[in-house]
Tab-separated table of C-alpha atoms in Angstrom:
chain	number	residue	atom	x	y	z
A	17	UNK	CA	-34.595	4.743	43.778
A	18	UNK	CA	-33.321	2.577	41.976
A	19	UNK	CA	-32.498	-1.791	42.974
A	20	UNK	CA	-29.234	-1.585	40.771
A	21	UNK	CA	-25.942	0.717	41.250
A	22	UNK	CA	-25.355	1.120	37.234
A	23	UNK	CA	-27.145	-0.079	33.889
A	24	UNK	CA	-25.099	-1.920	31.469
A	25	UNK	CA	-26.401	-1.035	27.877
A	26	UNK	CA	-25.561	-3.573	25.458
A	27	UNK	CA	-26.342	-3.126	21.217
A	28	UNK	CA	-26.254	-6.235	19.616
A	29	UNK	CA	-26.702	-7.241	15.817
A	30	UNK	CA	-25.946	-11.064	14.483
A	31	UNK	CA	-23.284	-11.916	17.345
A	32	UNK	CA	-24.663	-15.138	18.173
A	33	UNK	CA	-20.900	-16.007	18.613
A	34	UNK	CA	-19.536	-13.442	20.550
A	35	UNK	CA	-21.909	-12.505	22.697
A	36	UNK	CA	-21.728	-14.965	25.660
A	37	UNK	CA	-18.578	-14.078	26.127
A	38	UNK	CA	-19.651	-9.963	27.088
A	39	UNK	CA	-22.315	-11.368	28.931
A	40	UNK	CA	-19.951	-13.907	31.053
A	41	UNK	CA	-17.548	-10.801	31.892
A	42	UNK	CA	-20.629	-8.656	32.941
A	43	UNK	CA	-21.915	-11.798	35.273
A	44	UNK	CA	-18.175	-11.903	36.805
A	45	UNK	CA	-17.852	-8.465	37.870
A	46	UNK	CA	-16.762	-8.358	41.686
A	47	UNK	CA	-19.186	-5.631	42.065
A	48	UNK	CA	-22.014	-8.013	42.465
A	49	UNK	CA	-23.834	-9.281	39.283
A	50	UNK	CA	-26.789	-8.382	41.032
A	51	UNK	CA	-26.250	-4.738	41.216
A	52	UNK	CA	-25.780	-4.632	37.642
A	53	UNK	CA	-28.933	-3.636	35.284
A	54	UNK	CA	-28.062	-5.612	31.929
A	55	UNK	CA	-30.433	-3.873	28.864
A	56	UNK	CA	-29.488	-5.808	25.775
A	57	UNK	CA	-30.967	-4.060	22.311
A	58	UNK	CA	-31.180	-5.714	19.356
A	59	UNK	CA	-31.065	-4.191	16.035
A	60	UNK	CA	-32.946	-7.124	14.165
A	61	UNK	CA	-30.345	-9.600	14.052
A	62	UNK	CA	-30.719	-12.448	11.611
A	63	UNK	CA	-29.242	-15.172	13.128
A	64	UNK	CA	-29.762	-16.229	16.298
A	65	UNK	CA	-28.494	-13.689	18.936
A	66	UNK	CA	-32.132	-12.667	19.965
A	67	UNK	CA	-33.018	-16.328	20.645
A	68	UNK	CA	-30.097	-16.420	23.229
A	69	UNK	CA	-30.678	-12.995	24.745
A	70	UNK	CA	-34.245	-14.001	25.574
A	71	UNK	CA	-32.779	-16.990	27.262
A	72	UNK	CA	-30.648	-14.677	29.346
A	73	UNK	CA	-33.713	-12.830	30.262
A	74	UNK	CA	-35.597	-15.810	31.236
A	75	UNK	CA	-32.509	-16.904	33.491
A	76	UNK	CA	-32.022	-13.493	35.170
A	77	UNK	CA	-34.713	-11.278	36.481
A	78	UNK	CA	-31.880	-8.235	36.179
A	79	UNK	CA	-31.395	-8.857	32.075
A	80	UNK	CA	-34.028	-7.165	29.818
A	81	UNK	CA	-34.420	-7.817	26.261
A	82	UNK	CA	-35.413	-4.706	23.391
A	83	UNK	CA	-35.641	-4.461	19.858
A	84	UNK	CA	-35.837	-1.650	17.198
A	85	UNK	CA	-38.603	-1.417	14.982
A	86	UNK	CA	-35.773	-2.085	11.890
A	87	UNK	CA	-32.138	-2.457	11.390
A	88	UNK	CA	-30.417	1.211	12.113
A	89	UNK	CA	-27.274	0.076	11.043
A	90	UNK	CA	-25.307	1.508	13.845
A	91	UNK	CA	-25.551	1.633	17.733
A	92	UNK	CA	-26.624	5.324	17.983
A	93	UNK	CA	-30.406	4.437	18.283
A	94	UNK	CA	-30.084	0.739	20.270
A	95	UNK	CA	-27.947	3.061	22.922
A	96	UNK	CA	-30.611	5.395	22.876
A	97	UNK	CA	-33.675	3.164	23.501
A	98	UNK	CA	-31.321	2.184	26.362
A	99	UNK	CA	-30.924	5.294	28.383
A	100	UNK	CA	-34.679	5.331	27.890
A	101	UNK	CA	-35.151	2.143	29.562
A	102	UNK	CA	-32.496	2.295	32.037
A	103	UNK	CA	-33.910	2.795	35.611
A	104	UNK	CA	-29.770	2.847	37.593
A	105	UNK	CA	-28.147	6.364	38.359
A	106	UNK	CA	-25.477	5.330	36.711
A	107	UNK	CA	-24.667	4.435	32.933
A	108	UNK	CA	-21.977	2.028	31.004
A	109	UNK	CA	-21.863	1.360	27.776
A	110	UNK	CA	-20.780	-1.998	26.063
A	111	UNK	CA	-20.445	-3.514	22.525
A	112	UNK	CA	-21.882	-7.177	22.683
A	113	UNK	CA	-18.451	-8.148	20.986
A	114	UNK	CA	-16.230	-6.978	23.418
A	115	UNK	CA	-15.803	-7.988	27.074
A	116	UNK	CA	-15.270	-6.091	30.506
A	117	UNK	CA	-12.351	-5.883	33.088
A	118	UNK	CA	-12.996	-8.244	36.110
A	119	UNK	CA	-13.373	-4.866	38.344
A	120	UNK	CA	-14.508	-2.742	35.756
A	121	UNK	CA	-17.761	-1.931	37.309
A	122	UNK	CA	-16.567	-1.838	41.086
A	123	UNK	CA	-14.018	0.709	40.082
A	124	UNK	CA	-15.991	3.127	37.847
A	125	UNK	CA	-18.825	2.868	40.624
A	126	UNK	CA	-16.549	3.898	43.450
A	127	UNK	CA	-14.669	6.559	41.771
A	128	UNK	CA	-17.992	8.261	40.343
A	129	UNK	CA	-19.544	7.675	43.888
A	130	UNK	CA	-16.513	8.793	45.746
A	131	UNK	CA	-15.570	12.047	43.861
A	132	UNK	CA	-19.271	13.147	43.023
A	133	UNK	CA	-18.498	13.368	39.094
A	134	UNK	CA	-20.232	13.492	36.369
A	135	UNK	CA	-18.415	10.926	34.497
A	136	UNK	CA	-15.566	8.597	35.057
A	137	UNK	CA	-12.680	8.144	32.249
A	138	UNK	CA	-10.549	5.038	31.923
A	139	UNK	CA	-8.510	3.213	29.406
A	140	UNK	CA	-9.343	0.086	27.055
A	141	UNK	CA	-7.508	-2.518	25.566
A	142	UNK	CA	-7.583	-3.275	21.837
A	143	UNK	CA	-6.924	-6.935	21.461
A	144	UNK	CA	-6.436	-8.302	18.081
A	145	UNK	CA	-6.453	-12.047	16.222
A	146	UNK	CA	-3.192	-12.484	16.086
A	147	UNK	CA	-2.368	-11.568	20.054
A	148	UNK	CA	-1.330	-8.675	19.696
A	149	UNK	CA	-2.663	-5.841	22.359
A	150	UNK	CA	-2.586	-2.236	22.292
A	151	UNK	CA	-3.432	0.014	25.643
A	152	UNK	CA	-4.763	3.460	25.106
A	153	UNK	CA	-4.771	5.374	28.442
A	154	UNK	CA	-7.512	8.289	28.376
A	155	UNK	CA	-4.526	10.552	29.291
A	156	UNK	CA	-0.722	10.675	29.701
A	157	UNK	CA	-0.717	11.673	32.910
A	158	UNK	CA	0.162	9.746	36.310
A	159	UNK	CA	-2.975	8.025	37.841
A	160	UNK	CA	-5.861	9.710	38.583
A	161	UNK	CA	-6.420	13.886	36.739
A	162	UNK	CA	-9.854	15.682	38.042
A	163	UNK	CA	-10.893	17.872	36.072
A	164	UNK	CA	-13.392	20.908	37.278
A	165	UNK	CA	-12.968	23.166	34.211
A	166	UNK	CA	-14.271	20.826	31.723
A	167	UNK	CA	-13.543	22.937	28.486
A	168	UNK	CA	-10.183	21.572	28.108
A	169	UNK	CA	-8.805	20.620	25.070
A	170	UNK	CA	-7.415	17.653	26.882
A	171	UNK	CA	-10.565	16.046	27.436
A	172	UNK	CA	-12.090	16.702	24.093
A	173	UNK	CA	-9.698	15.173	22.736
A	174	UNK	CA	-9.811	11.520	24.420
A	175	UNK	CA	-10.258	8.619	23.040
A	176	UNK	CA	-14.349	8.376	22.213
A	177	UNK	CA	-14.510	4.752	22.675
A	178	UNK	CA	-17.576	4.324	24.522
A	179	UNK	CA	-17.362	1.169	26.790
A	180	UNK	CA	-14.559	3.225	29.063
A	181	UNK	CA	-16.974	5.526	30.487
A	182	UNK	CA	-19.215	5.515	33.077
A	183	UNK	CA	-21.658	8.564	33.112
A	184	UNK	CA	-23.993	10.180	35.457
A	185	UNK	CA	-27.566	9.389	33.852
A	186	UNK	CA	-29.318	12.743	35.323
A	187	UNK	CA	-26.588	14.579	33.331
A	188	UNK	CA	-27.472	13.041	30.103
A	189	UNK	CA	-31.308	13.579	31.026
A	190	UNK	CA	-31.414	16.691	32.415
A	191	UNK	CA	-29.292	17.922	29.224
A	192	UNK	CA	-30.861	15.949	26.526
A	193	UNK	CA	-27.755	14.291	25.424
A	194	UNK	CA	-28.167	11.426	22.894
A	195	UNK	CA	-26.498	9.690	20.167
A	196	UNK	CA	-26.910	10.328	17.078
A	197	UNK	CA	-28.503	7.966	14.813
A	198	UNK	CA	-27.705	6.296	11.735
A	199	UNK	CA	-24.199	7.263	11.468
A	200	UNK	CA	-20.215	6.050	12.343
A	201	UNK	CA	-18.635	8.042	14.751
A	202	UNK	CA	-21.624	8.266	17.230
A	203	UNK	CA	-19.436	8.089	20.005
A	204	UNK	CA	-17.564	11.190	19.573
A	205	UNK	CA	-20.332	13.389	19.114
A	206	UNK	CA	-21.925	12.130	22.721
A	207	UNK	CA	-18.914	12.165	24.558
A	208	UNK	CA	-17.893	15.540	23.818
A	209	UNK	CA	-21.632	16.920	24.487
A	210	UNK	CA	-21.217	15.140	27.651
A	211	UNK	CA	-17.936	16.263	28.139
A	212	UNK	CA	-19.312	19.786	27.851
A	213	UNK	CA	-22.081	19.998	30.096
A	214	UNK	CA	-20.559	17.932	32.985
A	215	UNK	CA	-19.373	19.910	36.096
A	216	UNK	CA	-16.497	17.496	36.923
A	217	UNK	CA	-14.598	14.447	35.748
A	218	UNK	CA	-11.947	11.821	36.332
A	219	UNK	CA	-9.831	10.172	34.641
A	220	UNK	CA	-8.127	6.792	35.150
A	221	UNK	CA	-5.050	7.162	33.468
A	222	UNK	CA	-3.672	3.776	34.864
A	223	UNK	CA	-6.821	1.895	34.546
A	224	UNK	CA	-8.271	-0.318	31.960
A	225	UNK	CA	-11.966	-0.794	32.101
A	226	UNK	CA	-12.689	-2.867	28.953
A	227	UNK	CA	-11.440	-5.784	25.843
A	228	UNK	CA	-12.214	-4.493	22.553
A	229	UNK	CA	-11.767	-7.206	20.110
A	230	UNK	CA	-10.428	-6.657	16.852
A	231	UNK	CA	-9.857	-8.475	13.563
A	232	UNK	CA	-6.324	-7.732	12.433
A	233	UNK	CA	-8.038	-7.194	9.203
A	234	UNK	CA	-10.674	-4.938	10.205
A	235	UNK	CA	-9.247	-1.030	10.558
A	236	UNK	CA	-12.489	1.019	12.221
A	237	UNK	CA	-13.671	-1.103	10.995
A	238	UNK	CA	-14.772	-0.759	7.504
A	239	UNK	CA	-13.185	1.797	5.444
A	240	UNK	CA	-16.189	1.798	2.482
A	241	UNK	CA	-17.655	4.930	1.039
A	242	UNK	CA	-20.064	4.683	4.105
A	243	UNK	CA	-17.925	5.016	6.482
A	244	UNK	CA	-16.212	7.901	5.226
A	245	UNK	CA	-19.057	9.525	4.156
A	246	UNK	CA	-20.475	8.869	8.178
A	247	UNK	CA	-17.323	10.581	9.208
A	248	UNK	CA	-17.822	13.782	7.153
A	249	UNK	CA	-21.316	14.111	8.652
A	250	UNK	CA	-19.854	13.238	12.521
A	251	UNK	CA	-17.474	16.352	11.948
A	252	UNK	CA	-20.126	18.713	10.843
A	253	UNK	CA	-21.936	17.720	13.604
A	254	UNK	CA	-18.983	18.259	15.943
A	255	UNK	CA	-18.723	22.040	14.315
A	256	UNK	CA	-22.376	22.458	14.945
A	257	UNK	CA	-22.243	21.388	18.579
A	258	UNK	CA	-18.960	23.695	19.278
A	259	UNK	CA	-20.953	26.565	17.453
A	260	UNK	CA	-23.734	26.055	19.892
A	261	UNK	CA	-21.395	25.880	22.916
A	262	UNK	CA	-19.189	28.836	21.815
A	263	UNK	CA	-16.074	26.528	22.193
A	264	UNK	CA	-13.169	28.400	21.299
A	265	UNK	CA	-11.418	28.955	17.852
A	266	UNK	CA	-8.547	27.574	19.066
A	267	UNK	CA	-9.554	24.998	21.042
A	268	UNK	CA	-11.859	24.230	18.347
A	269	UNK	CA	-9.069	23.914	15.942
A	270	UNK	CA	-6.996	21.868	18.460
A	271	UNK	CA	-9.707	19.150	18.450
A	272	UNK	CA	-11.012	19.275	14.279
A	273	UNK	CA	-6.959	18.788	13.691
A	274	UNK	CA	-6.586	15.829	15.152
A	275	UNK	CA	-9.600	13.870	13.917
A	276	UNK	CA	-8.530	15.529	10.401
A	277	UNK	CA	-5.133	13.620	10.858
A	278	UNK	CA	-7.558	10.459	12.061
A	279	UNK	CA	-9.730	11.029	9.073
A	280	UNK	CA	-6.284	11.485	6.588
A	281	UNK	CA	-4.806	8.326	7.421
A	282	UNK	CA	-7.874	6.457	6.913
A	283	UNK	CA	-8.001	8.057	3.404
A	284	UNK	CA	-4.049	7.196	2.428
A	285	UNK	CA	-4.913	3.685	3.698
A	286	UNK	CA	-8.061	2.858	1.596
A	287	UNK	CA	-6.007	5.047	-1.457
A	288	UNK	CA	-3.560	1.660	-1.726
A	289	UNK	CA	-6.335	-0.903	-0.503
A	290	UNK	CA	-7.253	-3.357	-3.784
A	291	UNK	CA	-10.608	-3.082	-2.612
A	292	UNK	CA	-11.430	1.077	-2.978
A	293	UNK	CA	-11.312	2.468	-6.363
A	294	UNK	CA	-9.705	6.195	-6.771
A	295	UNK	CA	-12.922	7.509	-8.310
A	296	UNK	CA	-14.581	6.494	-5.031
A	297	UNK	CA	-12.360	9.143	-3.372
A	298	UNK	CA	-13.054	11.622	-5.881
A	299	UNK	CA	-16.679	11.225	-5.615
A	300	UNK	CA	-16.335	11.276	-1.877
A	301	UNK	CA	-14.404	14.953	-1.745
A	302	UNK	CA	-16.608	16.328	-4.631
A	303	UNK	CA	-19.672	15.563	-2.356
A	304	UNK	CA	-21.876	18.468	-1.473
A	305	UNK	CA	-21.688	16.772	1.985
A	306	UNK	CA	-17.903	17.200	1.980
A	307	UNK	CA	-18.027	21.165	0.697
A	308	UNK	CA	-20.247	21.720	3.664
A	309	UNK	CA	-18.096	20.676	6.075
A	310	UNK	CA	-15.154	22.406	4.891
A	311	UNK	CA	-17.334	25.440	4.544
A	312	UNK	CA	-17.693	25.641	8.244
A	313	UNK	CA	-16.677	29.012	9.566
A	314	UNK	CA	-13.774	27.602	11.613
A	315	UNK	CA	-12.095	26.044	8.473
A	316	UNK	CA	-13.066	29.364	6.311
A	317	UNK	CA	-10.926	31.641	8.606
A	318	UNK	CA	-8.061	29.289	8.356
A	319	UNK	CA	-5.011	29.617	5.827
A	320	UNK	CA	-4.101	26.321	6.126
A	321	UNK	CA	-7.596	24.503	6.657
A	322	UNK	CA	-8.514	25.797	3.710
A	323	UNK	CA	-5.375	24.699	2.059
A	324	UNK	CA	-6.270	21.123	3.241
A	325	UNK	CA	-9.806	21.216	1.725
A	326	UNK	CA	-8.563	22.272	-1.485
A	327	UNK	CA	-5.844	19.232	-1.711
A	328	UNK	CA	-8.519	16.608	-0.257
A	329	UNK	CA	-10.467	17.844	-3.010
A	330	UNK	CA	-7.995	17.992	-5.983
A	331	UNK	CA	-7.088	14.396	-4.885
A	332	UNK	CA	-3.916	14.958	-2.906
A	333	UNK	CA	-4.403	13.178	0.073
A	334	UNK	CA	-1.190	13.462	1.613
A	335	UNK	CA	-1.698	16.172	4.157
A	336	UNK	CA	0.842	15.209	6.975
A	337	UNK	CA	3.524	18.167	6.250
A	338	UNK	CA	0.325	20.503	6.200
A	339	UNK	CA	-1.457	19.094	9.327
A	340	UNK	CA	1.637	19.669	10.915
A	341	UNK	CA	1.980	23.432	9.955
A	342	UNK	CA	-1.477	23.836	11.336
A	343	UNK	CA	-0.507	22.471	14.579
A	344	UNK	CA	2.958	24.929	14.884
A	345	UNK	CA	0.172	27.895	13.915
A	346	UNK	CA	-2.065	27.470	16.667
A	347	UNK	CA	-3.092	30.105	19.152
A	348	UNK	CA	-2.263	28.569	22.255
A	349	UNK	CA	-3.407	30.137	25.443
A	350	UNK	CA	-1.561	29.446	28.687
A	351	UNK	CA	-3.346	26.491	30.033
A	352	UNK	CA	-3.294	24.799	26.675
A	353	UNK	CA	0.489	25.436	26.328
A	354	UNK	CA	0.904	23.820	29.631
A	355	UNK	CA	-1.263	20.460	28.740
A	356	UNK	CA	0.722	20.761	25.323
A	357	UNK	CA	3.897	20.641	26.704
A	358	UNK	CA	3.400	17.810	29.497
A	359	UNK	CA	1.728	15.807	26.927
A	360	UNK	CA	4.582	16.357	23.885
A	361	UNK	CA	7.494	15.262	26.981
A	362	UNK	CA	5.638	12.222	28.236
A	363	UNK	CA	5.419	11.023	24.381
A	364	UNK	CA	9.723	12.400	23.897
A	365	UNK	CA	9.678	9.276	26.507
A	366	UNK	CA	8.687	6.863	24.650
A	367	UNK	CA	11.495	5.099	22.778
A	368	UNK	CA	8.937	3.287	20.316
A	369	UNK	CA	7.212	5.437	17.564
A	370	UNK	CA	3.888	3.409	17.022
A	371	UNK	CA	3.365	2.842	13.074
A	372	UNK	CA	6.097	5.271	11.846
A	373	UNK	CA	7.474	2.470	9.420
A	374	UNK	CA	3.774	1.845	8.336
A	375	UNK	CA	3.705	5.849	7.818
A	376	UNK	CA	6.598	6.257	6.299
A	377	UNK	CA	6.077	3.262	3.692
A	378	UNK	CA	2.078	4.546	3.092
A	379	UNK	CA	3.941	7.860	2.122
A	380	UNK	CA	6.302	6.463	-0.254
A	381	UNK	CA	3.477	4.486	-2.291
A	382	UNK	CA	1.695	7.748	-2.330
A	383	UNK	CA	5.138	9.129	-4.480
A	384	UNK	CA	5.289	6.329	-5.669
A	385	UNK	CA	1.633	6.236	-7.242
A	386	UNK	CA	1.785	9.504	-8.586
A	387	UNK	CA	4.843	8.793	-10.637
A	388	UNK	CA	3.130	6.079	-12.348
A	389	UNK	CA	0.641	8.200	-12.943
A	390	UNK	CA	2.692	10.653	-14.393
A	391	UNK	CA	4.319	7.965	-16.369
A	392	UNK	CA	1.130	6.402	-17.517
A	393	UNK	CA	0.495	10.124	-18.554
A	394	UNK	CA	3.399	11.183	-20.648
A	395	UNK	CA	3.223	7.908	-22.178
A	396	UNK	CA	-0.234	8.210	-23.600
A	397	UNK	CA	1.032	11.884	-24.414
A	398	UNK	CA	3.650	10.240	-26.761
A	399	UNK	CA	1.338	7.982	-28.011
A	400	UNK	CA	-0.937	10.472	-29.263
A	401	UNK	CA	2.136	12.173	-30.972
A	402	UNK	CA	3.551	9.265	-32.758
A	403	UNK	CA	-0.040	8.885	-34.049
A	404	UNK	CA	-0.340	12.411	-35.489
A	405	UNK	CA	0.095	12.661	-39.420
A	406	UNK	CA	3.589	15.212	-39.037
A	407	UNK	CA	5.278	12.028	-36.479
A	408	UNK	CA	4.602	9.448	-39.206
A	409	UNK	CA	5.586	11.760	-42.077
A	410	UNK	CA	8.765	12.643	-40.452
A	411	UNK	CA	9.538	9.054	-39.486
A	412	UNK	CA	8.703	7.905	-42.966
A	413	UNK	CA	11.889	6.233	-43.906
């Protein structure tokens, strides 16, 4: 058995300046610093973040120290070498630039303890440069939801940031669940394996377990053929995993719509950004990478997927009208109609629409783009003409 309640697993790479400032809110939790297991991995930094983990180690006989073998570019394998090393029952997750609640371990513990789950579920904070901060509750519901029937499309569809979970390690043993490596969007493929094999969960929907610091100029956080090219190959892998699961269609389809509405905004973003050339797009939905995904048999059944793939493709990346007329087509069942509904009254409530100026003015460059285009078009149209022998003959005199 082991000395420590949970393990804190911590992925760092060249945050020499950030990181004492994760590590100070993991050594203040009222849980007991003691009862925490800290497992910092390091994925080859450069500067000098290894120097001061190793001085952490040397300070506290309850902080270990790993490396990978080489950079992996993302967090999927320094998370993994974690669970591997991690000796409590228990498992958080935490980004060495972000920082924890005060109580953030205490709670988690004693909820996960208390209700015999398999995970716990609460809410973060994104904090950016400027001050501003944006909560993001795992669910719109009224304190605490348990959840025995784990399917739901609810909970596949929370919010897959990482450092608001606490999990049940002999689930994520005894099941084989990892993260994959090498890619963006690591998080969502773990959670939702997770989500799938656990018996039970909670969530927190009035609780905030972590800080997650943002640049104001940073959106997720990089938006360069990478990225979106990681994203295409986290949603095949998201079709794969419901394929092996037998998810249902139309829970499937509940899920792959919204983080197609996640993935279109990204693209309409970058579309305007100074920084992303249009060809980059093209290349990127021309990709046999991007034809596989939407060959996936849930997207081939589907009117209106298919619709979507064929736009994306023939570079019309405004989708929103469309995305919406897959969401009025879907085959609800009962229980789904009921989450539905509770969810689509608690957000009626809200008297602020988040971003909807933002959205609307992103959709008016889009019109307004492609009529410069069009422009640009017809005029090199008449250029050609007043170039042609028969314009020049006519206009002779």
């Amino acid at each position: 058995m082991s000395e420590y309640k949970l393990s804190i697993i911590i992925p760092t790479f060249n945050l020499e300046n950030e990181i004492d400032n994760a590590f100070n809110s993991i050594k203040s939790q009222t849980i007991g610093f003691e009862n925490i297991e800290v497992i910092f991995v390091d994925d080859n930094s450069t500067d000098n973040t290894l120097a001061k983990l190793n001085n952490y180690s040397h300070q506290f006989s309850n902080v270990k120290v790993l490396t990978t073998d080489k950079n992996s570019g993302y967090a999927g394998k320094p998370r993994n070498i974690g669970i591997q090393n991690a000796t409590a029952d228990y498992i958080l997750f935490l980004d060495g630039d972000d920082e924890l609640l005060l109580n953030t371990c205490e709670v988690l513990y004693d909820k996960i303890q208390f209700y015999n789950t398999d995970m716990v579920i609460a809410g973060h904070i994104n904090v950016y440069s400027n001050g501003v901060c944006q909560h993001y509750p795992p669910l719109l519901h009224d304190n605490e939801t348990s959840f025995k029937n784990t399917i739901n499309p609810q909970l596949l569809n929370v919010n897959p940031a990482i450092s608001a979970k606490l999990f049940n390690k002999f689930l994520l043993t005894k099941n084989n669940i990892i993260f994959p490596e090498n890619i963006p969007g690591e998080d969502l493929i773990f959670l939702l394996e997770t989500i799938i094999n656990s018996r039970n969960i909670l969530t927190l929907n009035n609780f905030y377990a972590y800080y997650r610091n943002l640049d104001n100029h940073s959106v997720t956080l990089n938006l360069s053929n990478d990225y979106f090219y990681g994203l295409i190959r986290a949603y095949i892998l998201v079709c794969d995993l419901f394929e092996k699961y037998n998810i249902k269609n139309n829970i499937q389809e509940i899920v792959l719509h919204n983080h197609l509405s996640f993935f279109t905004e990204r693209v309409i973003k970058v579309y305007f950004s100074d920084d992303f050339e249009d060809t980059d797009l093209k290349e990127i939905f021309s990709s046999d990478l991007f034809n596989e995904l939407s060959n996936k048999d849930i997207f081939k059944d589907n009117y209106n997927f298919k619709l979507y793939f064929e736009r994306m493709k023939n570079g019309d990346y405004n989708n929103r009208d469309l995305l919406n007329n897959i969401y009025q087509n879907f085959d609800f069942d009962s229980e789904i109609i009921s989450d539905l509904k509770y969810v689509k009254q608690e957000i009626s409530k809200l008297t602020i629409k988040p971003n909807k100026i933002n959205e609307d003015n992103a959709y008016l460059r889009i019109i307004n783009k492609k009529l410069y285009e069009e422009n640009e078009k017809l005029k090199h149209e008449l250029d050609e003409i007043k170039s042609s022998k028969l314009w020049k003959l006519k206009n002779k005199f």
